[in-house]
Amino acid sequence: MKNKYAIMVENVSKEFKLVYDKPYTLKERLIFLNKSKYGKHQVLKNISLNIRKGETVALIGVNGSGKSTLLKLMTKIIYPTSGNIKIDGKLTSLLELGAGFHPDFTGRENIYFNASIFGLTAAEIDKRVGDIIQFSELGDFIDNPVRTYSSGMYMRLAFSVAINVDAEILLIDEILAVGDQHFQEKCFAKLQELKESGKTIVIVSHALSSIKELCDRAIWIYEGEIKVDGKTEKVVEEYLKVCG
């Protein structure tokens, strides 16, 4: 039987190790050898959720609630302290601005480099590079090193590559908050198109009006736990009562 879920998160917790009184100089390291104090910060606490194929889901919550950490766990950039995450389908993500870009390569070269990470062959990239450049609106800048790009230009290039790799699952963090109003609107229009084509989309954003328009479902993460999970309008309403 075909799996109906694109993402399955089962009892996932994530802790990060904290170092107190960290030595910085060689002298301090020798004096305080093996004497650094450690602590733990639990970001996610026993999270379980399933996301159906074709669903468009928003993760909302205040900064530090664990939304971005959960998204990174889904991409397997980091791994849970406990629990499991299962992904069924080809996945692409936009989590950190310019992640995967080499600063000394041109935008065009980075298209080939980045798209190959997502599993495309050189021939497949050749067929799509024109569409990627056109969507990015970078014009002649596409042949300049990306270290010369503004944050908005980085975002344009990253988004343009990610939407052209034919992934079944798209994960997006606050990257869409970067850039001018015109391109943000263009990105959300493209996400709407991808949604209608049956792609699975998980997005972290504070743009609640856009989330209500785009997403079928919202999950409010509060202090590392799921506080409310349901229809977007209802979840946003509950969220604003507390955090608005």
PDB file of C-alpha atoms in Angstrom:
ATOM      1  CA  MET A   1       0.000   0.000   0.000  1.00  0.00           C
ATOM      2  CA  LYS A   2       1.352   3.420  -0.993  1.00  0.00           C
ATOM      3  CA  ASN A   3       2.373   5.617   1.937  1.00  0.00           C
ATOM      4  CA  LYS A   4       0.045   8.628   2.308  1.00  0.00           C
ATOM      5  CA  TYR A   5       2.509  10.583   4.430  1.00  0.00           C
ATOM      6  CA  ALA A   6       5.449  12.611   3.084  1.00  0.00           C
ATOM      7  CA  ILE A   7       6.916  13.328   6.545  1.00  0.00           C
ATOM      8  CA  MET A   8       6.544  11.294   9.727  1.00  0.00           C
ATOM      9  CA  VAL A   9       7.974  12.655  12.975  1.00  0.00           C
ATOM     10  CA  GLU A  10       7.863  10.124  15.803  1.00  0.00           C
ATOM     11  CA  ASN A  11       8.598  11.129  19.428  1.00  0.00           C
ATOM     12  CA  VAL A  12      11.428  13.444  18.436  1.00  0.00           C
ATOM     13  CA  SER A  13      13.468  15.339  21.016  1.00  0.00           C
ATOM     14  CA  LYS A  14      16.544  17.474  20.388  1.00  0.00           C
ATOM     15  CA  GLU A  15      19.123  18.682  22.893  1.00  0.00           C
ATOM     16  CA  PHE A  16      22.129  20.896  22.270  1.00  0.00           C
ATOM     17  CA  LYS A  17      25.251  20.804  24.406  1.00  0.00           C
ATOM     18  CA  LEU A  18      26.195  24.119  26.010  1.00  0.00           C
ATOM     19  CA  VAL A  19      29.725  24.942  27.144  1.00  0.00           C
ATOM     20  CA  TYR A  20      30.175  27.341  30.062  1.00  0.00           C
ATOM     21  CA  ASP A  21      33.487  29.093  30.869  1.00  0.00           C
ATOM     22  CA  LYS A  22      34.859  28.054  27.490  1.00  0.00           C
ATOM     23  CA  PRO A  23      38.652  28.659  27.282  1.00  0.00           C
ATOM     24  CA  TYR A  24      39.722  30.811  24.331  1.00  0.00           C
ATOM     25  CA  THR A  25      43.497  31.200  24.636  1.00  0.00           C
ATOM     26  CA  LEU A  26      46.080  28.394  24.671  1.00  0.00           C
ATOM     27  CA  LYS A  27      46.984  29.313  28.257  1.00  0.00           C
ATOM     28  CA  GLU A  28      43.355  29.035  29.374  1.00  0.00           C
ATOM     29  CA  ARG A  29      43.005  25.687  27.622  1.00  0.00           C
ATOM     30  CA  LEU A  30      46.035  24.301  29.451  1.00  0.00           C
ATOM     31  CA  ILE A  31      44.969  25.663  32.830  1.00  0.00           C
ATOM     32  CA  PHE A  32      41.351  24.551  32.543  1.00  0.00           C
ATOM     33  CA  LEU A  33      42.000  21.290  30.685  1.00  0.00           C
ATOM     34  CA  ASN A  34      38.947  19.025  31.124  1.00  0.00           C
ATOM     35  CA  LYS A  35      37.442  21.536  33.573  1.00  0.00           C
ATOM     36  CA  SER A  36      34.935  23.251  31.296  1.00  0.00           C
ATOM     37  CA  LYS A  37      31.382  23.132  32.566  1.00  0.00           C
ATOM     38  CA  TYR A  38      28.710  21.703  30.309  1.00  0.00           C
ATOM     39  CA  GLY A  39      24.973  22.007  30.209  1.00  0.00           C
ATOM     40  CA  LYS A  40      22.109  20.939  27.973  1.00  0.00           C
ATOM     41  CA  HIS A  41      19.438  22.950  26.244  1.00  0.00           C
ATOM     42  CA  GLN A  42      16.394  20.966  25.145  1.00  0.00           C
ATOM     43  CA  VAL A  43      14.922  22.618  22.058  1.00  0.00           C
ATOM     44  CA  LEU A  44      12.286  20.003  21.131  1.00  0.00           C
ATOM     45  CA  LYS A  45      10.412  17.757  23.535  1.00  0.00           C
ATOM     46  CA  ASN A  46       8.867  14.536  22.281  1.00  0.00           C
ATOM     47  CA  ILE A  47       7.355  15.953  19.075  1.00  0.00           C
ATOM     48  CA  SER A  48       5.128  13.702  16.960  1.00  0.00           C
ATOM     49  CA  LEU A  49       3.345  14.708  13.758  1.00  0.00           C
ATOM     50  CA  ASN A  50       2.557  13.439  10.271  1.00  0.00           C
ATOM     51  CA  ILE A  51       2.356  15.550   7.128  1.00  0.00           C
ATOM     52  CA  ARG A  52       0.345  14.129   4.252  1.00  0.00           C
ATOM     53  CA  LYS A  53       1.563  14.183   0.682  1.00  0.00           C
ATOM     54  CA  GLY A  54       0.292  17.315  -1.027  1.00  0.00           C
ATOM     55  CA  GLU A  55      -0.273  19.207   2.234  1.00  0.00           C
ATOM     56  CA  THR A  56       0.957  22.766   2.704  1.00  0.00           C
ATOM     57  CA  VAL A  57       1.835  23.247   6.382  1.00  0.00           C
ATOM     58  CA  ALA A  58       3.081  26.266   8.343  1.00  0.00           C
ATOM     59  CA  LEU A  59       5.187  26.012  11.481  1.00  0.00           C
ATOM     60  CA  ILE A  60       4.581  29.101  13.621  1.00  0.00           C
ATOM     61  CA  GLY A  61       5.804  30.312  16.996  1.00  0.00           C
ATOM     62  CA  VAL A  62       7.988  32.928  18.609  1.00  0.00           C
ATOM     63  CA  ASN A  63      11.733  32.979  17.985  1.00  0.00           C
ATOM     64  CA  GLY A  64      13.472  30.202  19.905  1.00  0.00           C
ATOM     65  CA  SER A  65      10.432  27.944  20.059  1.00  0.00           C
ATOM     66  CA  GLY A  66      12.058  25.180  17.986  1.00  0.00           C
ATOM     67  CA  LYS A  67      10.465  25.693  14.542  1.00  0.00           C
ATOM     68  CA  SER A  68      13.698  26.004  12.561  1.00  0.00           C
ATOM     69  CA  THR A  69      15.306  23.172  14.508  1.00  0.00           C
ATOM     70  CA  LEU A  70      12.408  20.898  13.539  1.00  0.00           C
ATOM     71  CA  LEU A  71      12.811  21.903   9.895  1.00  0.00           C
ATOM     72  CA  LYS A  72      16.553  21.154  10.013  1.00  0.00           C
ATOM     73  CA  LEU A  73      15.811  17.735  11.512  1.00  0.00           C
ATOM     74  CA  MET A  74      13.453  17.026   8.605  1.00  0.00           C
ATOM     75  CA  THR A  75      16.259  17.802   6.135  1.00  0.00           C
ATOM     76  CA  LYS A  76      18.734  15.672   8.129  1.00  0.00           C
ATOM     77  CA  ILE A  77      21.138  18.603   8.461  1.00  0.00           C
ATOM     78  CA  ILE A  78      21.062  17.696  12.148  1.00  0.00           C
ATOM     79  CA  TYR A  79      19.747  14.579  13.866  1.00  0.00           C
ATOM     80  CA  PRO A  80      17.392  14.065  16.801  1.00  0.00           C
ATOM     81  CA  THR A  81      18.646  13.200  20.273  1.00  0.00           C
ATOM     82  CA  SER A  82      15.819  10.661  20.384  1.00  0.00           C
ATOM     83  CA  GLY A  83      12.971   9.610  18.129  1.00  0.00           C
ATOM     84  CA  ASN A  84      12.758   9.134  14.371  1.00  0.00           C
ATOM     85  CA  ILE A  85      11.924  11.131  11.261  1.00  0.00           C
ATOM     86  CA  LYS A  86      10.904   9.388   8.052  1.00  0.00           C
ATOM     87  CA  ILE A  87      10.733  11.134   4.676  1.00  0.00           C
ATOM     88  CA  ASP A  88       8.937   9.639   1.686  1.00  0.00           C
ATOM     89  CA  GLY A  89       9.847  11.575  -1.452  1.00  0.00           C
ATOM     90  CA  LYS A  90      12.581  13.717  -2.976  1.00  0.00           C
ATOM     91  CA  LEU A  91      13.196  16.719  -0.758  1.00  0.00           C
ATOM     92  CA  THR A  92      14.652  20.176  -1.304  1.00  0.00           C
ATOM     93  CA  SER A  93      15.072  22.950   1.246  1.00  0.00           C
ATOM     94  CA  LEU A  94      15.813  26.647   1.730  1.00  0.00           C
ATOM     95  CA  LEU A  95      16.899  26.965   5.322  1.00  0.00           C
ATOM     96  CA  GLU A  96      19.881  29.284   5.514  1.00  0.00           C
ATOM     97  CA  LEU A  97      20.645  32.104   3.166  1.00  0.00           C
ATOM     98  CA  GLY A  98      23.262  31.042   0.623  1.00  0.00           C
ATOM     99  CA  ALA A  99      23.794  27.627   2.208  1.00  0.00           C
ATOM    100  CA  GLY A 100      25.576  25.455  -0.334  1.00  0.00           C
ATOM    101  CA  PHE A 101      26.852  28.423  -2.350  1.00  0.00           C
ATOM    102  CA  HIS A 102      30.577  28.932  -2.883  1.00  0.00           C
ATOM    103  CA  PRO A 103      31.308  32.656  -2.470  1.00  0.00           C
ATOM    104  CA  ASP A 104      33.993  32.741  -5.173  1.00  0.00           C
ATOM    105  CA  PHE A 105      31.891  30.968  -7.812  1.00  0.00           C
ATOM    106  CA  THR A 106      29.581  32.949 -10.051  1.00  0.00           C
ATOM    107  CA  GLY A 107      25.815  32.678  -9.715  1.00  0.00           C
ATOM    108  CA  ARG A 108      25.746  30.510 -12.845  1.00  0.00           C
ATOM    109  CA  GLU A 109      28.435  28.171 -11.497  1.00  0.00           C
ATOM    110  CA  ASN A 110      26.600  27.924  -8.188  1.00  0.00           C
ATOM    111  CA  ILE A 111      23.415  26.921 -10.008  1.00  0.00           C
ATOM    112  CA  TYR A 112      25.225  23.858 -11.345  1.00  0.00           C
ATOM    113  CA  PHE A 113      26.905  23.150  -8.018  1.00  0.00           C
ATOM    114  CA  ASN A 114      23.734  23.586  -5.940  1.00  0.00           C
ATOM    115  CA  ALA A 115      21.404  21.742  -8.305  1.00  0.00           C
ATOM    116  CA  SER A 116      23.804  18.793  -8.468  1.00  0.00           C
ATOM    117  CA  ILE A 117      23.560  18.510  -4.665  1.00  0.00           C
ATOM    118  CA  PHE A 118      19.810  18.095  -5.140  1.00  0.00           C
ATOM    119  CA  GLY A 119      20.494  15.188  -7.516  1.00  0.00           C
ATOM    120  CA  LEU A 120      20.235  16.740 -10.980  1.00  0.00           C
ATOM    121  CA  THR A 121      22.622  15.719 -13.739  1.00  0.00           C
ATOM    122  CA  ALA A 122      24.556  18.303 -15.775  1.00  0.00           C
ATOM    123  CA  ALA A 123      22.254  17.651 -18.742  1.00  0.00           C
ATOM    124  CA  GLU A 124      19.148  18.219 -16.575  1.00  0.00           C
ATOM    125  CA  ILE A 125      20.605  21.455 -15.229  1.00  0.00           C
ATOM    126  CA  ASP A 126      21.429  22.591 -18.788  1.00  0.00           C
ATOM    127  CA  LYS A 127      17.716  22.324 -19.635  1.00  0.00           C
ATOM    128  CA  ARG A 128      16.663  24.350 -16.582  1.00  0.00           C
ATOM    129  CA  VAL A 129      19.398  26.928 -16.156  1.00  0.00           C
ATOM    130  CA  GLY A 130      17.585  29.450 -18.376  1.00  0.00           C
ATOM    131  CA  ASP A 131      14.396  29.175 -16.293  1.00  0.00           C
ATOM    132  CA  ILE A 132      16.390  29.461 -13.059  1.00  0.00           C
ATOM    133  CA  ILE A 133      18.171  32.629 -14.205  1.00  0.00           C
ATOM    134  CA  GLN A 134      14.969  34.148 -15.562  1.00  0.00           C
ATOM    135  CA  PHE A 135      13.065  33.549 -12.317  1.00  0.00           C
ATOM    136  CA  SER A 136      15.930  34.943 -10.214  1.00  0.00           C
ATOM    137  CA  GLU A 137      15.863  38.251 -12.150  1.00  0.00           C
ATOM    138  CA  LEU A 138      19.611  38.561 -11.590  1.00  0.00           C
ATOM    139  CA  GLY A 139      20.385  39.522 -15.198  1.00  0.00           C
ATOM    140  CA  ASP A 140      24.084  40.148 -15.837  1.00  0.00           C
ATOM    141  CA  PHE A 141      24.867  39.622 -12.142  1.00  0.00           C
ATOM    142  CA  ILE A 142      24.466  35.877 -12.718  1.00  0.00           C
ATOM    143  CA  ASP A 143      28.079  35.812 -13.955  1.00  0.00           C
ATOM    144  CA  ASN A 144      29.478  37.695 -10.947  1.00  0.00           C
ATOM    145  CA  PRO A 145      30.841  35.923  -7.833  1.00  0.00           C
ATOM    146  CA  VAL A 146      28.063  35.419  -5.280  1.00  0.00           C
ATOM    147  CA  ARG A 147      30.216  37.082  -2.577  1.00  0.00           C
ATOM    148  CA  THR A 148      29.294  40.335  -4.349  1.00  0.00           C
ATOM    149  CA  TYR A 149      25.555  39.619  -3.965  1.00  0.00           C
ATOM    150  CA  SER A 150      23.228  41.315  -1.517  1.00  0.00           C
ATOM    151  CA  SER A 151      21.141  39.141   0.823  1.00  0.00           C
ATOM    152  CA  GLY A 152      18.163  39.654  -1.478  1.00  0.00           C
ATOM    153  CA  MET A 153      20.137  38.435  -4.495  1.00  0.00           C
ATOM    154  CA  TYR A 154      21.267  35.359  -2.552  1.00  0.00           C
ATOM    155  CA  MET A 155      17.644  34.584  -1.745  1.00  0.00           C
ATOM    156  CA  ARG A 156      16.537  35.014  -5.345  1.00  0.00           C
ATOM    157  CA  LEU A 157      19.163  32.581  -6.577  1.00  0.00           C
ATOM    158  CA  ALA A 158      18.576  30.025  -3.805  1.00  0.00           C
ATOM    159  CA  PHE A 159      14.798  30.041  -4.277  1.00  0.00           C
ATOM    160  CA  SER A 160      15.084  29.850  -8.056  1.00  0.00           C
ATOM    161  CA  VAL A 161      17.278  26.748  -7.854  1.00  0.00           C
ATOM    162  CA  ALA A 162      15.146  25.038  -5.213  1.00  0.00           C
ATOM    163  CA  ILE A 163      11.883  25.336  -7.161  1.00  0.00           C
ATOM    164  CA  ASN A 164      13.430  23.932 -10.327  1.00  0.00           C
ATOM    165  CA  VAL A 165      14.759  20.585  -9.069  1.00  0.00           C
ATOM    166  CA  ASP A 166      11.401  18.760  -9.296  1.00  0.00           C
ATOM    167  CA  ALA A 167      11.349  17.816  -5.623  1.00  0.00           C
ATOM    168  CA  GLU A 168       8.185  16.340  -4.116  1.00  0.00           C
ATOM    169  CA  ILE A 169       8.777  17.994  -0.726  1.00  0.00           C
ATOM    170  CA  LEU A 170       9.854  21.609  -0.243  1.00  0.00           C
ATOM    171  CA  LEU A 171      10.986  22.931   3.168  1.00  0.00           C
ATOM    172  CA  ILE A 172      11.357  26.687   3.585  1.00  0.00           C
ATOM    173  CA  ASP A 173      12.555  28.742   6.551  1.00  0.00           C
ATOM    174  CA  GLU A 174      12.334  32.521   7.060  1.00  0.00           C
ATOM    175  CA  ILE A 175      14.452  33.040   3.948  1.00  0.00           C
ATOM    176  CA  LEU A 176      11.374  34.454   2.198  1.00  0.00           C
ATOM    177  CA  ALA A 177      11.424  37.434   4.543  1.00  0.00           C
ATOM    178  CA  VAL A 178      14.508  38.614   2.655  1.00  0.00           C
ATOM    179  CA  GLY A 179      14.181  40.672  -0.501  1.00  0.00           C
ATOM    180  CA  ASP A 180      11.827  43.271  -1.895  1.00  0.00           C
ATOM    181  CA  GLN A 181       8.031  43.113  -1.881  1.00  0.00           C
ATOM    182  CA  HIS A 182       7.861  42.284  -5.586  1.00  0.00           C
ATOM    183  CA  PHE A 183      10.010  39.172  -5.289  1.00  0.00           C
ATOM    184  CA  GLN A 184       8.327  38.021  -2.076  1.00  0.00           C
ATOM    185  CA  GLU A 185       4.985  38.171  -3.868  1.00  0.00           C
ATOM    186  CA  LYS A 186       6.494  36.298  -6.809  1.00  0.00           C
ATOM    187  CA  CYS A 187       7.802  33.580  -4.464  1.00  0.00           C
ATOM    188  CA  PHE A 188       4.444  33.122  -2.756  1.00  0.00           C
ATOM    189  CA  ALA A 189       2.713  32.964  -6.151  1.00  0.00           C
ATOM    190  CA  LYS A 190       5.152  30.216  -7.154  1.00  0.00           C
ATOM    191  CA  LEU A 191       4.502  28.361  -3.899  1.00  0.00           C
ATOM    192  CA  GLN A 192       0.772  28.558  -4.635  1.00  0.00           C
ATOM    193  CA  GLU A 193       1.455  27.035  -8.058  1.00  0.00           C
ATOM    194  CA  LEU A 194       3.558  24.246  -6.508  1.00  0.00           C
ATOM    195  CA  LYS A 195       0.815  23.601  -3.950  1.00  0.00           C
ATOM    196  CA  GLU A 196      -1.791  23.255  -6.694  1.00  0.00           C
ATOM    197  CA  SER A 197       0.486  20.813  -8.519  1.00  0.00           C
ATOM    198  CA  GLY A 198       0.442  18.499  -5.469  1.00  0.00           C
ATOM    199  CA  LYS A 199       3.822  19.248  -3.894  1.00  0.00           C
ATOM    200  CA  THR A 200       4.247  18.920  -0.132  1.00  0.00           C
ATOM    201  CA  ILE A 201       5.350  22.230   1.410  1.00  0.00           C
ATOM    202  CA  VAL A 202       6.429  22.982   4.973  1.00  0.00           C
ATOM    203  CA  ILE A 203       7.160  26.631   5.683  1.00  0.00           C
ATOM    204  CA  VAL A 204       8.381  28.540   8.745  1.00  0.00           C
ATOM    205  CA  SER A 205       7.314  32.169   8.643  1.00  0.00           C
ATOM    206  CA  HIS A 206       6.091  35.066  10.757  1.00  0.00           C
ATOM    207  CA  ALA A 207       4.116  36.408   7.775  1.00  0.00           C
ATOM    208  CA  LEU A 208       0.793  35.240   9.184  1.00  0.00           C
ATOM    209  CA  SER A 209      -1.386  36.800   6.485  1.00  0.00           C
ATOM    210  CA  SER A 210       0.529  34.968   3.762  1.00  0.00           C
ATOM    211  CA  ILE A 211       0.425  31.741   5.771  1.00  0.00           C
ATOM    212  CA  LYS A 212      -3.358  31.956   6.074  1.00  0.00           C
ATOM    213  CA  GLU A 213      -3.622  32.390   2.320  1.00  0.00           C
ATOM    214  CA  LEU A 214      -1.171  29.634   1.389  1.00  0.00           C
ATOM    215  CA  CYS A 215      -1.367  26.911   4.040  1.00  0.00           C
ATOM    216  CA  ASP A 216      -4.066  24.309   4.713  1.00  0.00           C
ATOM    217  CA  ARG A 217      -2.734  23.583   8.183  1.00  0.00           C
ATOM    218  CA  ALA A 218      -0.620  25.270  10.833  1.00  0.00           C
ATOM    219  CA  ILE A 219       1.319  23.844  13.753  1.00  0.00           C
ATOM    220  CA  TRP A 220       2.106  26.173  16.653  1.00  0.00           C
ATOM    221  CA  ILE A 221       5.359  25.203  18.356  1.00  0.00           C
ATOM    222  CA  TYR A 222       5.639  26.568  21.892  1.00  0.00           C
ATOM    223  CA  GLU A 223       8.733  25.995  24.055  1.00  0.00           C
ATOM    224  CA  GLY A 224       9.666  22.898  22.079  1.00  0.00           C
ATOM    225  CA  GLU A 225       6.230  21.279  22.095  1.00  0.00           C
ATOM    226  CA  ILE A 226       3.183  21.281  19.843  1.00  0.00           C
ATOM    227  CA  LYS A 227       0.651  23.639  21.412  1.00  0.00           C
ATOM    228  CA  VAL A 228      -1.990  23.673  18.654  1.00  0.00           C
ATOM    229  CA  ASP A 229      -2.232  21.733  15.374  1.00  0.00           C
ATOM    230  CA  GLY A 230      -5.125  22.290  12.989  1.00  0.00           C
ATOM    231  CA  LYS A 231      -6.707  24.514  10.354  1.00  0.00           C
ATOM    232  CA  THR A 232      -4.520  27.546   9.708  1.00  0.00           C
ATOM    233  CA  GLU A 233      -7.125  30.195  10.510  1.00  0.00           C
ATOM    234  CA  LYS A 234      -7.909  28.640  13.897  1.00  0.00           C
ATOM    235  CA  VAL A 235      -4.276  28.070  14.886  1.00  0.00           C
ATOM    236  CA  VAL A 236      -3.254  31.617  13.937  1.00  0.00           C
ATOM    237  CA  GLU A 237      -6.204  32.982  15.918  1.00  0.00           C
ATOM    238  CA  GLU A 238      -5.125  31.032  19.027  1.00  0.00           C
ATOM    239  CA  TYR A 239      -1.498  32.090  18.512  1.00  0.00           C
ATOM    240  CA  LEU A 240      -2.391  35.791  18.275  1.00  0.00           C
ATOM    241  CA  LYS A 241      -4.412  35.609  21.502  1.00  0.00           C
ATOM    242  CA  VAL A 242      -1.205  34.719  23.323  1.00  0.00           C
ATOM    243  CA  CYS A 243       1.575  36.237  21.216  1.00  0.00           C
ATOM    244  CA  GLY A 244      -0.147  38.942  19.178  1.00  0.00           C
TER     245      GLY A 244
END
